[in-house]
Coordinates of C-alpha atoms and ligand atoms in Angstrom, one line a residue:
M10 CA 70.1 83.8 88.4
T11 CA 69.2 87.4 88.8
T12 CA 71.3 90.0 87.2
T13 CA 72.3 92.8 89.5
T14 CA 74.9 95.4 89.5
L15 CA 77.4 94.8 92.3
P16 CA 76.7 97.2 95.2
A17 CA 79.5 99.6 96.3
Y18 CA 81.6 98.4 99.2
D19 CA 80.2 101.1 101.5
D20 CA 76.6 100.1 100.8
A21 CA 77.5 96.4 101.4
V22 CA 79.0 97.1 104.9
A23 CA 76.2 99.5 105.7
A24 CA 73.6 96.8 105.2
F25 CA 75.5 93.8 106.5
E26 CA 78.0 92.8 109.2
P27 CA 80.9 90.7 108.0
V28 CA 82.4 87.9 110.1
I29 CA 85.8 86.7 109.0
G30 CA 88.1 83.8 110.0
L31 CA 91.5 82.8 108.8
E32 CA 93.3 79.5 108.4
T33 CA 97.0 79.9 107.8
H34 CA 99.4 77.1 106.8
V35 CA 103.1 77.7 107.5
E36 CA 105.8 75.5 106.2
L37 CA 108.4 75.1 108.9
G38 CA 112.1 75.8 108.0
T39 CA 113.4 72.6 109.6
K40 CA 116.3 71.0 107.9
T41 CA 114.5 67.7 107.4
K42 CA 110.9 66.6 106.8
M43 CA 108.3 65.9 109.5
F44 CA 108.7 62.1 109.7
C45 CA 111.8 61.3 107.8
G46 CA 115.3 62.6 107.1
C47 CA 114.7 64.0 103.6
P48 CA 115.8 67.7 103.1
T49 CA 113.2 70.4 102.9
D50 CA 114.8 73.0 100.6
F51 CA 112.5 74.7 98.1
G52 CA 112.7 73.6 94.5
G53 CA 115.0 70.9 93.3
E54 CA 114.5 68.3 90.5
P55 CA 111.1 66.7 91.1
N56 CA 111.0 63.5 93.2
T57 CA 114.7 63.7 94.2
R58 CA 114.0 64.6 97.9
V59 CA 112.0 61.5 98.8
C60 CA 112.5 58.2 100.7
P61 CA 110.3 55.2 101.6
V62 CA 108.7 57.0 104.5
C63 CA 107.5 60.1 102.7
L64 CA 106.6 58.0 99.7
G65 CA 104.5 55.9 102.0
L66 CA 106.1 52.6 100.9
P67 CA 104.9 49.5 102.8
G68 CA 106.7 48.9 106.1
A69 CA 108.2 52.4 106.4
L70 CA 107.7 53.9 109.8
P71 CA 107.5 57.6 110.6
V72 CA 109.5 59.2 113.5
A73 CA 108.4 62.7 114.6
N74 CA 110.8 65.6 114.0
K75 CA 111.6 67.2 117.4
A76 CA 112.6 70.6 115.9
A77 CA 109.2 70.8 114.3
I78 CA 107.4 70.1 117.5
E79 CA 109.6 72.7 119.3
A80 CA 108.8 75.3 116.6
T81 CA 105.0 74.6 116.8
I82 CA 105.1 75.0 120.6
R83 CA 107.0 78.3 120.2
I84 CA 104.4 79.5 117.7
G85 CA 101.6 78.5 120.1
L86 CA 103.3 80.4 123.0
A87 CA 103.9 83.5 120.9
L88 CA 100.2 83.4 120.1
N89 CA 99.3 83.1 123.8
C90 CA 98.0 79.6 123.5
S91 CA 97.8 76.8 126.1
I92 CA 100.1 73.9 125.2
A93 CA 98.8 70.4 125.5
T94 CA 100.5 68.2 128.1
W95 CA 99.5 65.1 126.1
C96 CA 98.2 64.8 122.5
R97 CA 98.3 62.6 119.5
F98 CA 98.8 62.7 115.8
A99 CA 95.8 61.5 113.7
R100 CA 95.4 60.0 110.2
K101 CA 93.3 62.1 107.9
N102 CA 92.3 59.6 105.2
Y103 CA 91.7 60.7 101.6
F104 CA 92.6 59.5 98.2
Y105 CA 94.4 62.0 96.1
P106 CA 97.6 61.6 94.1
D107 CA 99.4 64.4 96.0
M108 CA 99.4 62.2 99.1
P109 CA 101.4 59.1 98.4
K110 CA 100.3 57.3 101.6
N111 CA 96.6 58.0 100.9
F112 CA 96.4 59.6 104.3
Q113 CA 98.0 62.7 105.8
I114 CA 99.4 62.6 109.3
S115 CA 97.8 65.6 111.0
Q116 CA 96.2 66.5 114.3
Y117 CA 92.4 66.3 114.8
D118 CA 90.7 66.6 118.2
E119 CA 94.0 66.8 120.1
P120 CA 95.9 69.8 118.8
L121 CA 99.3 70.8 120.3
C122 CA 98.2 74.4 121.1
V123 CA 94.8 75.8 121.8
D124 CA 92.9 78.9 122.8
G125 CA 95.2 81.9 122.2
Y126 CA 95.0 85.3 120.8
L127 CA 96.8 87.9 118.7
D128 CA 96.2 91.7 119.0
V129 CA 96.5 93.7 115.8
E130 CA 96.2 97.4 115.3
V131 CA 94.0 98.8 112.5
D132 CA 93.2 102.5 112.1
G133 CA 94.5 103.3 115.6
R134 CA 92.3 100.6 117.2
T135 CA 93.4 97.3 118.7
V136 CA 91.5 94.3 117.5
R137 CA 91.9 91.0 119.4
I138 CA 91.9 88.0 117.1
G139 CA 91.1 84.7 119.0
I140 CA 93.3 81.7 118.1
E141 CA 91.3 78.5 118.0
R142 CA 94.2 76.1 117.5
V143 CA 97.7 75.6 116.3
H144 CA 98.5 72.1 115.1
L145 CA 101.2 70.2 113.3
E146 CA 100.9 68.1 110.2
E147 CA 102.8 67.2 107.0
D148 CA 102.5 68.9 103.7
T149 CA 101.3 67.2 100.6
G150 CA 103.1 66.8 97.3
K151 CA 102.5 69.2 94.3
T152 CA 100.5 68.3 91.3
L153 CA 101.0 69.9 87.9
H154 CA 98.3 69.7 85.3
V155 CA 99.7 70.1 81.8
G156 CA 98.3 70.4 78.3
G157 CA 95.2 72.5 79.2
A158 CA 94.7 76.2 78.9
T159 CA 94.2 77.0 82.6
G160 CA 96.7 74.8 84.5
R161 CA 93.7 73.3 86.3
I162 CA 92.9 69.6 86.1
H163 CA 89.9 70.3 83.7
G164 CA 91.1 70.2 80.1
A165 CA 94.6 68.9 81.1
T166 CA 96.0 66.0 79.0
E167 CA 98.2 64.7 81.8
S168 CA 98.9 65.4 85.5
L169 CA 102.4 65.2 87.0
V170 CA 103.2 64.9 90.7
D171 CA 106.3 66.0 92.6
Y172 CA 106.7 64.5 96.1
N173 CA 109.6 66.8 97.2
R174 CA 107.2 68.8 99.3
A175 CA 105.3 65.7 100.7
G176 CA 106.1 65.4 104.3
I177 CA 107.5 68.9 105.0
P178 CA 106.3 70.0 108.4
L179 CA 103.3 72.2 108.2
V180 CA 101.7 74.2 111.0
E181 CA 98.1 75.2 110.7
I182 CA 96.9 78.2 112.6
V183 CA 93.1 78.7 112.8
T184 CA 91.5 81.8 114.2
K185 CA 88.2 81.9 116.0
P186 CA 85.5 83.8 114.0
V187 CA 86.1 87.5 114.1
P188 CA 82.9 89.5 114.2
G189 CA 82.6 93.3 114.8
A190 CA 85.2 94.5 112.4
G191 CA 82.6 96.1 110.2
A192 CA 83.9 98.0 107.2
L193 CA 87.4 97.4 108.4
A194 CA 87.2 93.6 108.0
P195 CA 89.5 93.5 105.0
E196 CA 92.1 95.6 106.8
V197 CA 91.8 93.5 109.9
A198 CA 92.4 90.3 107.9
R199 CA 95.4 91.8 106.3
A200 CA 96.8 93.2 109.6
Y201 CA 96.4 89.7 111.2
V202 CA 98.3 87.9 108.5
T203 CA 101.0 90.6 108.5
E204 CA 101.4 90.4 112.3
L205 CA 101.4 86.6 112.2
R206 CA 104.0 86.7 109.5
D207 CA 106.2 89.1 111.5
I208 CA 105.8 86.9 114.6
L209 CA 106.8 83.7 112.6
R210 CA 109.8 85.5 111.1
G211 CA 110.8 86.8 114.5
L212 CA 110.7 83.2 115.8
G213 CA 112.9 82.1 112.9
V214 CA 110.6 79.1 112.3
S215 CA 109.8 79.7 108.6
D216 CA 111.0 81.9 105.8
V217 CA 107.3 82.9 105.5
R218 CA 107.4 83.6 101.7
M219 CA 103.8 83.8 100.5
E220 CA 104.9 83.8 96.8
E221 CA 106.7 80.5 97.4
G222 CA 103.9 79.0 99.3
S223 CA 105.7 78.7 102.7
L224 CA 102.9 80.9 104.1
R225 CA 99.4 80.2 102.7
C226 CA 96.2 81.7 103.7
D227 CA 92.5 80.7 103.4
V228 CA 90.0 83.4 104.3
N229 CA 86.5 82.6 105.5
T230 CA 83.8 85.3 105.1
S231 CA 80.1 85.5 105.9
L232 CA 77.6 88.3 106.2
N233 CA 74.6 88.8 108.4
R234 CA 72.1 91.7 108.8
P235 CA 72.5 93.5 112.1
G236 CA 70.9 91.6 115.0
E237 CA 70.6 88.4 112.9
E238 CA 72.5 85.2 113.2
W239 CA 75.8 84.8 111.4
G240 CA 75.4 83.9 107.7
T241 CA 76.7 81.0 105.7
R242 CA 80.4 81.3 105.2
T243 CA 82.6 80.7 102.1
E244 CA 86.3 79.8 102.2
T245 CA 88.5 81.5 99.8
K246 CA 91.7 79.7 98.8
N247 CA 94.8 80.7 96.8
V248 CA 95.3 84.0 98.6
N249 CA 99.0 84.4 98.0
S250 CA 99.9 87.9 99.2
L251 CA 99.0 90.3 102.0
R252 CA 97.4 92.6 99.5
S253 CA 95.3 89.7 98.2
V254 CA 94.1 88.9 101.7
E255 CA 92.6 92.3 101.9
R256 CA 91.2 92.2 98.3
A257 CA 89.7 88.7 98.7
V258 CA 87.7 89.8 101.8
R259 CA 86.6 93.0 100.2
S260 CA 85.4 91.3 97.0
E261 CA 83.7 88.5 98.8
I262 CA 81.8 91.0 101.0
I263 CA 80.6 92.8 97.9
R264 CA 79.7 89.6 96.1
Q265 CA 77.8 88.1 99.1
A266 CA 75.9 91.4 99.7
S267 CA 74.9 91.4 96.0
V268 CA 73.5 87.8 96.3
L269 CA 71.7 88.5 99.6
E270 CA 70.3 91.9 98.4
S271 CA 68.7 90.1 95.4
G272 CA 67.1 87.5 97.6
G273 CA 69.6 84.8 96.9
R274 CA 71.3 82.6 99.5
I275 CA 75.0 82.0 100.1
V276 CA 76.3 78.5 99.3
Q277 CA 78.8 77.1 101.7
E278 CA 81.7 76.4 99.3
T279 CA 85.4 76.8 98.6
R280 CA 86.2 79.7 96.3
H281 CA 89.4 80.6 94.5
F282 CA 90.8 84.1 94.5
S283 CA 92.0 85.4 91.2
E284 CA 95.0 87.8 91.3
E285 CA 94.1 89.1 87.8
T286 CA 90.4 89.9 88.3
G287 CA 90.6 90.5 92.0
D288 CA 87.4 88.5 92.6
T289 CA 86.6 85.0 93.8
R290 CA 85.2 82.1 91.7
P291 CA 83.4 79.0 93.0
G292 CA 85.4 75.8 93.5
R293 CA 84.3 72.7 95.4
S294 CA 80.9 72.8 97.1
K295 CA 81.1 71.9 100.8
E296 CA 77.4 71.1 101.2
E297 CA 78.3 67.4 101.8
A298 CA 81.1 67.6 104.3
T299 CA 84.0 65.3 103.4
D300 CA 84.4 62.4 105.8
Y301 CA 88.1 62.0 106.5
R302 CA 87.7 59.0 108.8
Y303 CA 90.2 60.4 111.3
F304 CA 91.8 58.0 113.8
P305 CA 94.8 58.2 116.1
E306 CA 98.0 57.5 114.2
P307 CA 99.1 54.0 115.4
D308 CA 102.7 54.3 114.2
L309 CA 103.6 57.3 116.4
V310 CA 103.8 57.6 120.1
P311 CA 101.7 60.4 121.7
L312 CA 103.3 63.8 122.3
A313 CA 103.8 64.8 125.9
P314 CA 105.9 67.9 126.1
D315 CA 107.6 68.4 129.5
P316 CA 106.0 71.5 131.1
A317 CA 109.5 72.6 132.3
W318 CA 110.7 72.5 128.7
V319 CA 107.7 74.5 127.5
E320 CA 108.3 77.0 130.3
S321 CA 111.9 77.4 129.1
L322 CA 110.8 77.9 125.5
K323 CA 108.4 80.5 126.7
A324 CA 111.1 82.4 128.6
A325 CA 113.3 82.4 125.6
L326 CA 110.7 83.9 123.1
P327 CA 111.9 86.9 121.1
E328 CA 110.5 90.4 121.6
P329 CA 107.0 90.5 120.0
P330 CA 106.9 92.6 116.7
R331 CA 104.6 95.2 118.4
V332 CA 107.2 95.9 121.1
H333 CA 110.0 95.8 118.5
R334 CA 108.1 98.4 116.3
K335 CA 107.6 100.7 119.3
R336 CA 111.4 100.6 119.9
L337 CA 112.0 101.4 116.2
Q338 CA 109.5 104.3 116.3
D339 CA 111.3 105.9 119.2
A340 CA 114.7 105.4 117.6
W341 CA 113.4 106.9 114.3
G342 CA 111.7 109.8 116.1
L343 CA 108.3 109.2 114.4
S344 CA 104.9 110.2 115.6
D345 CA 102.2 107.5 116.0
L346 CA 100.7 108.6 112.7
D347 CA 104.0 108.5 110.8
M348 CA 104.8 105.1 112.2
Q349 CA 101.3 103.9 111.2
S350 CA 101.9 104.9 107.6
V351 CA 105.2 103.0 107.7
V352 CA 103.4 99.9 109.0
N353 CA 100.6 100.2 106.5
A354 CA 103.0 100.4 103.7
G355 CA 104.7 97.2 104.9
A356 CA 108.0 99.2 105.2
V357 CA 109.1 98.5 108.8
E358 CA 111.7 95.9 108.0
L359 CA 112.7 97.5 104.8
I360 CA 113.5 100.8 106.5
E361 CA 115.1 98.9 109.4
E362 CA 117.4 97.1 107.0
T363 CA 118.1 100.2 105.0
V364 CA 119.2 102.0 108.2
A365 CA 121.3 99.0 109.1
A366 CA 123.0 99.3 105.7
G367 CA 124.0 102.8 106.6
A368 CA 121.2 105.3 105.6
T369 CA 119.5 107.6 108.0
A370 CA 116.0 106.8 109.0
T371 CA 114.7 109.9 107.3
A372 CA 116.4 109.1 104.0
A373 CA 115.3 105.4 104.2
R374 CA 111.7 106.4 104.9
K375 CA 111.7 109.0 102.1
W376 CA 112.7 106.4 99.5
W377 CA 110.5 103.6 100.7
L378 CA 107.3 105.6 101.3
G379 CA 107.9 107.9 98.4
E380 CA 109.2 106.8 95.0
L381 CA 109.2 103.0 95.8
A382 CA 105.7 102.9 97.4
R383 CA 104.3 104.8 94.4
R384 CA 105.9 102.3 92.1
A385 CA 104.7 99.3 94.1
N386 CA 101.2 100.8 94.0
E387 CA 101.3 101.4 90.3
T388 CA 102.4 97.8 89.5
G389 CA 100.3 96.2 92.2
V390 CA 103.1 94.4 94.1
E391 CA 104.2 94.4 97.7
L392 CA 106.8 97.0 98.6
S393 CA 109.2 94.2 99.4
A394 CA 108.8 92.8 95.9
V395 CA 109.2 96.2 94.1
G396 CA 112.7 95.3 92.8
A397 CA 115.0 97.4 95.1
T398 CA 116.7 96.0 98.2
P399 CA 117.4 97.9 101.4
A400 CA 121.2 97.7 100.6
Q401 CA 120.6 99.3 97.2
V402 CA 118.5 102.1 98.7
A403 CA 121.2 102.8 101.3
E404 CA 123.8 102.8 98.4
L405 CA 121.7 105.3 96.4
Q406 CA 121.5 107.6 99.4
T407 CA 125.3 107.4 99.8
L408 CA 125.6 108.6 96.2
V409 CA 123.3 111.5 96.9
D410 CA 125.1 112.4 100.2
G411 CA 128.4 112.3 98.4
G412 CA 127.2 114.8 95.7
K413 CA 127.4 112.2 92.9
L414 CA 123.7 112.3 92.4
N415 CA 121.1 115.0 92.9
D416 CA 117.6 114.1 93.9
K417 CA 116.3 114.1 90.4
L418 CA 119.1 111.9 89.0
A419 CA 118.7 109.6 92.0
R420 CA 115.1 109.0 91.0
V421 CA 116.2 108.0 87.5
V422 CA 118.9 105.7 88.9
L423 CA 116.3 104.1 91.1
E424 CA 114.2 103.4 88.1
G425 CA 117.1 101.5 86.6
V426 CA 117.7 99.6 89.8
V427 CA 114.0 98.6 89.9
A428 CA 114.2 97.5 86.3
G429 CA 117.0 95.1 87.2
E430 CA 119.9 97.0 85.7
G431 CA 122.1 96.5 88.7
S432 CA 123.3 98.4 91.7
P433 CA 122.8 102.2 91.9
T434 CA 126.5 102.7 91.2
A435 CA 126.3 100.4 88.2
V436 CA 123.2 102.1 86.8
M437 CA 124.7 105.5 87.4
E438 CA 127.8 104.6 85.5
A439 CA 126.1 102.6 82.7
R440 CA 123.6 105.3 82.0
G441 CA 126.1 108.2 82.5
L442 CA 123.9 109.8 85.1
A443 CA 126.4 111.1 87.6
V444 CA 126.3 114.8 88.5
V445 CA 128.9 116.7 86.4
S446 CA 131.0 118.8 88.7
D447 CA 134.1 118.6 86.6
T448 CA 135.1 122.3 86.0
G449 CA 136.4 121.7 82.4
A450 CA 133.2 120.2 81.2
L451 CA 131.0 122.7 83.0
T452 CA 133.0 125.7 81.8
V453 CA 132.2 124.9 78.2
A454 CA 128.5 124.7 79.0
V455 CA 128.7 127.9 81.1
D456 CA 130.4 129.8 78.3
E457 CA 127.8 128.7 75.8
A458 CA 125.0 129.8 78.1
I459 CA 126.7 133.2 78.5
A460 CA 127.2 133.6 74.8
A461 CA 123.5 132.7 74.1
N462 CA 122.1 135.0 76.8
A463 CA 124.3 138.2 76.4
A464 CA 121.7 140.5 77.9
V465 CA 121.3 138.4 81.0
A466 CA 125.0 138.1 81.3
D467 CA 125.3 141.9 81.2
K468 CA 122.9 142.2 84.1
V469 CA 125.0 139.8 86.2
R470 CA 128.1 141.7 85.3
G471 CA 126.3 144.9 86.4
G472 CA 125.8 143.3 89.9
N473 CA 122.3 141.8 89.5
L474 CA 123.3 138.4 90.9
A475 CA 119.7 137.1 90.9
A476 CA 119.7 137.2 87.1
A477 CA 122.3 134.4 87.2
G478 CA 119.4 132.0 87.8
A479 CA 118.4 132.1 84.2
L480 CA 122.0 131.2 83.1
I481 CA 122.1 128.3 85.6
G482 CA 118.8 127.1 84.2
A483 CA 120.3 127.2 80.7
V484 CA 123.3 125.1 81.8
M485 CA 121.0 122.6 83.5
R486 CA 119.0 122.2 80.3
T487 CA 122.0 121.6 78.1
T488 CA 123.5 119.1 80.7
K489 CA 120.1 117.4 81.1
G490 CA 120.0 118.1 84.8
Q491 CA 123.3 116.5 85.5
A492 CA 125.3 119.6 86.3
D493 CA 126.2 120.3 89.9
A494 CA 124.1 123.5 90.4
K495 CA 126.3 125.0 93.1
A496 CA 129.4 124.5 90.9
V497 CA 127.6 126.1 87.9
R498 CA 126.6 129.2 89.9
E499 CA 130.2 129.7 91.1
L500 CA 131.6 129.3 87.6
I501 CA 129.1 131.8 86.1
L502 CA 129.9 134.4 88.7
E503 CA 133.6 133.8 88.2
R504 CA 133.4 134.0 84.4
L505 CA 131.4 137.2 84.6
G506 CA 133.7 138.7 87.2
A507 CA 130.7 139.2 89.5
N508 CA 132.0 137.5 92.7
Ligands
LIG4 ZN1 111.5 61.1 103.1

């Protein structure tokens, strides 16, 4: 292996053209599993939400969940796909302990939805992402490898398996390869997953929580020199946040460019993204393609959605996120550029909810794009996971508007909220941060300031009102910024007989 220093990202995309592709798995929010009546709620004692069907016991027969089929068709329609008039489930055979039946019911060559697209906006430019297919399958169970240092199977002393998740309806959405994004490929990948998440949320088909795994993303990346054929692609797994989608593509572009520049070749393989290091590590090699021995599932009847039903689902689709955003932009009075920065910060819904909780759009935008965005950036988390809720931000602004907090104190209160100390009012009271406008308490501080700055006080008495600024500053210092500046000024002038 040749030792090379990693090229800079700019050099990598100057020499090579990236082609990306995304496979997204979405756990549907149906009440019951795909082929049985077990509940689908997240968590729960291991192996308590199971039955003979999802445990694959002999003789148990699956029955397809109509709500899951409806949700999948709605996803396909929202992604401009054609809906199959007739298709079948298929058995994907593999032996792995997270799959109690030793096969997964999936769809193979007859997916429910095919050939759609999703437009995303990046850097003021619209990029059309082709959708290859949207199909329905069942989720696997979860394995837990204990006793080792890494949580991986290597080095573990034992492996535990939880089948609560086995059989939860899972939709797989596969894009066509996306060439031509150039240096913007990482942003395009992120914009796609963001837009897809917003669509799924708007459809109400999933809670789309990447951190809980209800939205999971695999990112394919390859590089080729301009004019040459597409290169060998790698598939990066474990990409569990929007930010990681972007980072994973970027780091894989840099890594592949480094290999290619030094005369090496890219191995077709699965790689794992590490949140800690921000780079990808090799996993399973895919040079020998796994043979899953797919065949049509004999225990289920084919799916033949009535075209009239599909039409009625199409007519009832919610407003697409892009249209919704345009409406918000108009309501908030933002320029295209300002709205773009709101979108880029992942703050659209946060601001929308903050406004719904009573704040003005201007105030909501100020907090989310200012203090909270800065904090999210510093700690490397999504804005939505920064630790403050829209309701809390609205409450904070109410305290400012009501004169209980000034801007500086509000920022300190927000720190407490983010640190989990409670609501803005609770933090303000617990830390004693409220603005002091109580005349009794301020008079003492004002008299002290006058006594300590006799010369300045004389100037004010003599009619130089501008000199009062120095006294106000002294009071603010002794009250640690908590005095109501306007009340202090009035008190000073009153005490000095200058008003
Ligand atoms: Zn079950």
